[in-house]
Every structure is written in structure tokens, then in C-alpha cells.
Coordinates of C-alpha atoms in Angstrom, one line a residue:
A1 CA -58.7 33.8 -20.3
L2 CA -61.6 32.3 -18.4
K3 CA -61.3 28.5 -20.2
Y4 CA -57.1 29.2 -20.0
P5 CA -55.3 31.7 -17.0
R6 CA -52.1 31.8 -18.5
L7 CA -53.9 33.8 -21.4
S8 CA -54.6 37.5 -21.0
P9 CA -55.5 40.1 -23.9
F10 CA -52.7 42.8 -25.7
V11 CA -52.7 45.6 -27.4
I12 CA -49.1 45.6 -29.8
P13 CA -49.6 49.4 -30.6
Q14 CA -48.6 50.6 -33.7
N15 CA -45.3 51.1 -34.6
S16 CA -44.3 49.0 -32.1
Y17 CA -42.2 46.4 -34.6
W18 CA -40.1 48.4 -36.5
G19 CA -42.8 49.3 -38.7
F20 CA -44.3 45.8 -38.9
T21 CA -47.8 46.7 -37.5
T22 CA -48.7 49.9 -39.4
K23 CA -52.2 49.9 -37.3
P24 CA -52.7 49.2 -33.1
I25 CA -52.8 44.9 -33.0
V26 CA -55.9 43.6 -30.2
T27 CA -54.2 40.0 -29.5
L28 CA -53.5 37.3 -25.9
S29 CA -49.6 37.8 -24.6
V30 CA -49.1 34.8 -22.4
D31 CA -46.9 34.4 -20.0
L32 CA -43.5 34.0 -20.3
I33 CA -42.4 30.5 -19.7
M34 CA -38.5 28.7 -20.0
V35 CA -38.5 24.7 -19.8
V36 CA -35.5 23.2 -18.0
R37 CA -34.6 19.7 -17.6
S38 CA -36.0 17.8 -14.4
G39 CA -32.3 17.2 -12.9
L40 CA -31.5 21.1 -13.1
L41 CA -30.5 22.4 -10.0
E42 CA -32.2 25.1 -7.8
V43 CA -29.8 26.7 -7.1
T44 CA -29.0 27.5 -10.8
V45 CA -32.7 28.7 -11.4
N46 CA -33.1 30.4 -8.4
D47 CA -29.4 32.6 -9.8
F48 CA -31.4 32.1 -13.7
S49 CA -34.4 33.8 -12.5
K50 CA -32.4 36.6 -10.3
T51 CA -30.5 37.6 -13.2
M52 CA -33.5 37.7 -15.5
L53 CA -36.2 39.6 -13.4
R54 CA -33.1 41.5 -11.6
N55 CA -31.9 42.8 -14.9
R56 CA -35.2 43.6 -16.1
Q57 CA -34.3 47.4 -17.0
V58 CA -31.2 46.5 -18.4
F59 CA -33.2 43.8 -21.1
T60 CA -36.7 46.7 -21.6
S61 CA -33.8 49.3 -22.7
I62 CA -32.4 46.5 -25.9
D63 CA -36.7 46.0 -26.5
P64 CA -39.4 47.6 -24.8
L65 CA -41.0 44.8 -25.6
L66 CA -38.8 41.5 -25.0
F67 CA -39.7 41.6 -21.5
H68 CA -43.2 42.9 -21.1
G69 CA -44.8 42.1 -18.3
L70 CA -42.6 40.3 -16.5
K71 CA -43.2 40.1 -13.0
E72 CA -41.9 39.4 -10.1
D73 CA -44.6 39.1 -7.7
F74 CA -47.6 36.9 -10.5
N75 CA -49.9 34.6 -9.4
K76 CA -48.9 31.3 -9.0
G77 CA -52.0 30.0 -8.3
I78 CA -53.4 30.2 -11.7
L79 CA -50.2 28.0 -12.9
N80 CA -51.1 24.3 -15.1
I81 CA -48.0 23.7 -15.4
P82 CA -45.1 22.4 -12.8
L83 CA -43.2 25.3 -11.1
H84 CA -39.2 24.1 -10.7
E85 CA -38.2 24.5 -7.0
G86 CA -35.5 27.5 -8.1
A87 CA -37.9 29.5 -9.6
R88 CA -40.3 29.6 -5.9
T89 CA -37.6 29.7 -4.0
F90 CA -36.5 33.0 -5.6
L91 CA -40.4 34.0 -5.7
D92 CA -40.9 32.7 -2.3
R93 CA -37.3 34.3 -1.2
D94 CA -36.5 31.4 0.2
E95 CA -32.6 31.7 -0.4
P96 CA -30.9 28.9 -0.6
S97 CA -28.4 27.7 1.8
F98 CA -24.5 28.2 1.6
L99 CA -24.5 24.4 1.5
E100 CA -26.9 24.0 -0.9
R101 CA -25.7 26.7 -3.0
Y102 CA -22.4 24.7 -3.0
A103 CA -23.4 21.4 -2.5
E104 CA -22.3 20.1 -5.6
L105 CA -19.2 21.9 -6.0
G106 CA -18.7 20.4 -2.6
G107 CA -19.1 16.7 -3.6
V108 CA -16.4 17.4 -6.5
I109 CA -13.8 18.7 -4.6
L110 CA -14.7 15.8 -1.9
S111 CA -14.2 13.7 -4.4
I112 CA -11.3 15.4 -5.3
V113 CA -9.7 15.4 -2.3
I114 CA -10.6 11.4 -1.3
A115 CA -8.6 10.5 -5.1
I116 CA -5.8 12.3 -3.8
F117 CA -5.5 11.1 -0.1
S118 CA -6.3 6.7 -1.9
G119 CA -3.8 8.2 -3.8
L120 CA -1.0 9.0 -1.2
V121 CA -2.5 5.2 0.4
S122 CA -1.2 3.8 -2.7
L123 CA 1.9 5.5 -3.3
T124 CA 3.1 4.5 0.6
K125 CA 1.9 0.8 0.4
W126 CA 4.1 1.0 -2.8
Q127 CA 7.2 1.6 -1.1
A128 CA 7.0 0.1 1.5
Q129 CA 5.9 -3.4 -0.5
K130 CA 9.0 -1.9 -3.0
K131 CA 11.5 -1.9 0.6
K132 CA 10.8 -5.1 1.6
D133 CA 11.0 -6.5 -1.3
K134 CA 14.6 -5.0 -1.6
I135 CA 15.0 -6.8 2.2
D136 CA 14.5 -10.0 0.9
E137 CA 16.2 -9.6 -2.0
F138 CA 18.7 -9.8 1.1
Y139 CA 17.5 -12.8 2.7
E140 CA 17.5 -14.5 0.3
D141 CA 20.9 -13.8 -1.3
L142 CA 22.0 -14.6 3.4
M143 CA 20.1 -18.1 3.0
N144 CA 21.7 -19.2 -0.3
I145 CA 25.3 -18.0 1.7
K146 CA 24.1 -20.3 4.8
N147 CA 23.4 -23.1 2.9
T148 CA 27.0 -23.6 1.3
I149 CA 27.9 -23.3 4.3
P150 CA 28.5 -27.4 4.7
K151 CA 29.9 -27.6 1.2
I152 CA 33.0 -25.3 2.0
K153 CA 36.9 -27.3 2.1
Q154 CA 39.5 -24.8 1.7
I155 CA 40.1 -21.4 4.2
Q156 CA 40.3 -19.4 0.8
E157 CA 36.3 -20.2 0.5
G158 CA 34.5 -19.1 3.9
M159 CA 37.3 -15.7 3.6
T160 CA 35.1 -15.3 0.6
Q161 CA 31.5 -15.7 1.6
V162 CA 32.8 -13.3 4.4
K163 CA 33.4 -10.8 2.4
R164 CA 30.4 -11.7 0.2
V165 CA 28.6 -11.4 3.7
Q166 CA 30.1 -7.6 5.1
R167 CA 29.8 -6.2 1.3
A168 CA 25.9 -7.3 1.6
Q169 CA 25.9 -5.3 4.9
N170 CA 27.7 -2.4 3.7
K171 CA 25.1 -1.8 0.7
A172 CA 22.1 -2.4 2.7
F173 CA 23.4 0.5 5.2
E174 CA 24.3 3.0 2.6
M175 CA 20.3 2.1 1.4
L176 CA 19.0 2.8 4.8
I177 CA 20.9 5.6 4.5
A178 CA 19.3 6.9 1.3
E179 CA 15.9 5.5 2.6
K180 CA 15.8 2.9 -0.2
L181 CA 15.4 0.7 3.2
V182 CA 13.1 1.2 6.1
A183 CA 15.4 0.7 9.8
N184 CA 12.1 -2.1 10.8
D185 CA 12.1 -5.6 12.5
S186 CA 13.1 -7.2 8.9
F187 CA 16.5 -5.2 8.9
R188 CA 17.3 -5.5 12.3
I189 CA 16.4 -9.9 12.0
Y190 CA 18.6 -9.4 9.0
M191 CA 21.3 -8.0 10.4
E192 CA 21.9 -10.2 13.9
L193 CA 21.0 -12.9 10.7
S194 CA 24.2 -11.8 8.6
K195 CA 26.0 -11.9 11.8
E196 CA 25.7 -15.0 12.8
T197 CA 26.0 -16.6 9.4
I198 CA 29.7 -14.8 10.0
N199 CA 30.0 -16.4 12.5
E200 CA 29.5 -19.4 11.3
L201 CA 31.8 -19.1 8.4
R202 CA 34.6 -18.0 10.7
G203 CA 34.0 -21.2 12.9
K204 CA 33.8 -23.4 9.6
M205 CA 37.3 -22.4 8.9
R206 CA 38.7 -22.6 12.4
L207 CA 37.3 -26.4 11.8
I208 CA 39.0 -26.8 8.5
K209 CA 42.5 -25.3 10.1
M210 CA 42.3 -27.9 12.7
K211 CA 41.7 -30.8 10.1
Q212 CA 44.7 -29.3 8.1
T213 CA 46.8 -29.1 10.9
K214 CA 46.5 -32.4 11.9
A215 CA 46.8 -33.5 8.8
T216 CA 50.4 -32.2 8.4
S217 CA 51.7 -33.0 11.8

């Protein structure tokens, strides 16, 4: 016991282990030691120590020898092994703060919140890009119509193209109401450009009509 301070003389009483000890046995006892991994949280070890020591009577009622000698005021100075910080804070009555106790849970919650926020941002960007792609389709169709204006030879061709632009305008407004398009600068520019295209088509039809009138006169 002098050489190894954690050992102390101990007598196992007669008939302590269900008749296996037929007479008292002189032996050595050692403090109860629980080995944990180095990365185990202080709060976890603190709570475990609290549970074990404060429920000593319950465990003793199960088996009087199970926690014989288990106490909260043992001499930490005789230890020649590292004492976990969680056990030290319990023995020193240095209770972990609210932040220390729930730091891990808070980290998980924060990660979830960040993931949800990132997902919402990505979803918003995706929806905005989807709406932009839609208005780009209207622009492309309108530019194709504008490119055909110089090639129009008949009034009926011009009327067909005017109706095509007007149908596209109506469709754009319907999608705006259904929130599939956004009333931003791109949408307003498209509407102005579509009106300009209709005016160009009507101007082209007037020129064709004038030529036809001159040809018949």
C-alpha cells in the first residue's frame, strides 16, 4: 500500500459472496476506476459521475459490495493516472455552464439551421433562374419574328406574325399572374420590345398595301 497508494488493506467478510467465502479473507482493495476515451465530453463524464455517486444507496441495496468505498471526497493527490476533466469538475463542484452542457447539441442545431438556410437560398436562386429562362424563351421567339419582318411579302403573313406576338404577350401575362414570371426589368423590356415589334409589322403591312395600291392603279 505504501508503494502503490491506490491500494489499501481490506477484509472480505465471511459468507459475503453467497457462501463462497467460508471465512474472512484479508486482501487489498483498489479504488473503482473507469477508463474512457480521451475525446469523451466533459459534460458526459460529469453527468455519469454524478449519477453513479448520487445513486450509491440504490446500487448498494442491489449488492452491498458493488460500490464499497465509493465516495466523493477521495484524495485526488494519490492518483498516478490522469483524472478526466469531467470527473474533476464534478468532484470540485465546478458545474458546467449552460453553453458547455449544450455546446454539442447547439452545434448540431446550428449545422441544421445553416443547411436549411443554404437550401432555401439555393431553392430561391433556382426558382429565379427558372423564371429567367422562361422570359429568355419569349425573347428568343420575339427576335425570330423581328428577323422575319424584312422577308414578309404579303399582308396576311404580317397579320399572322402580329397575332403570334399578341399570343406571346397574353401568355407572358398569364405566367406573371401564376407567379411563373417576375415583373422585373426583363419582363418590362420584353413587353416594350413586343409592342415595338407589332408596330414594325404593321408598318411593314402598310408598305405592302401601298405597293399593291400603286400596282393596281
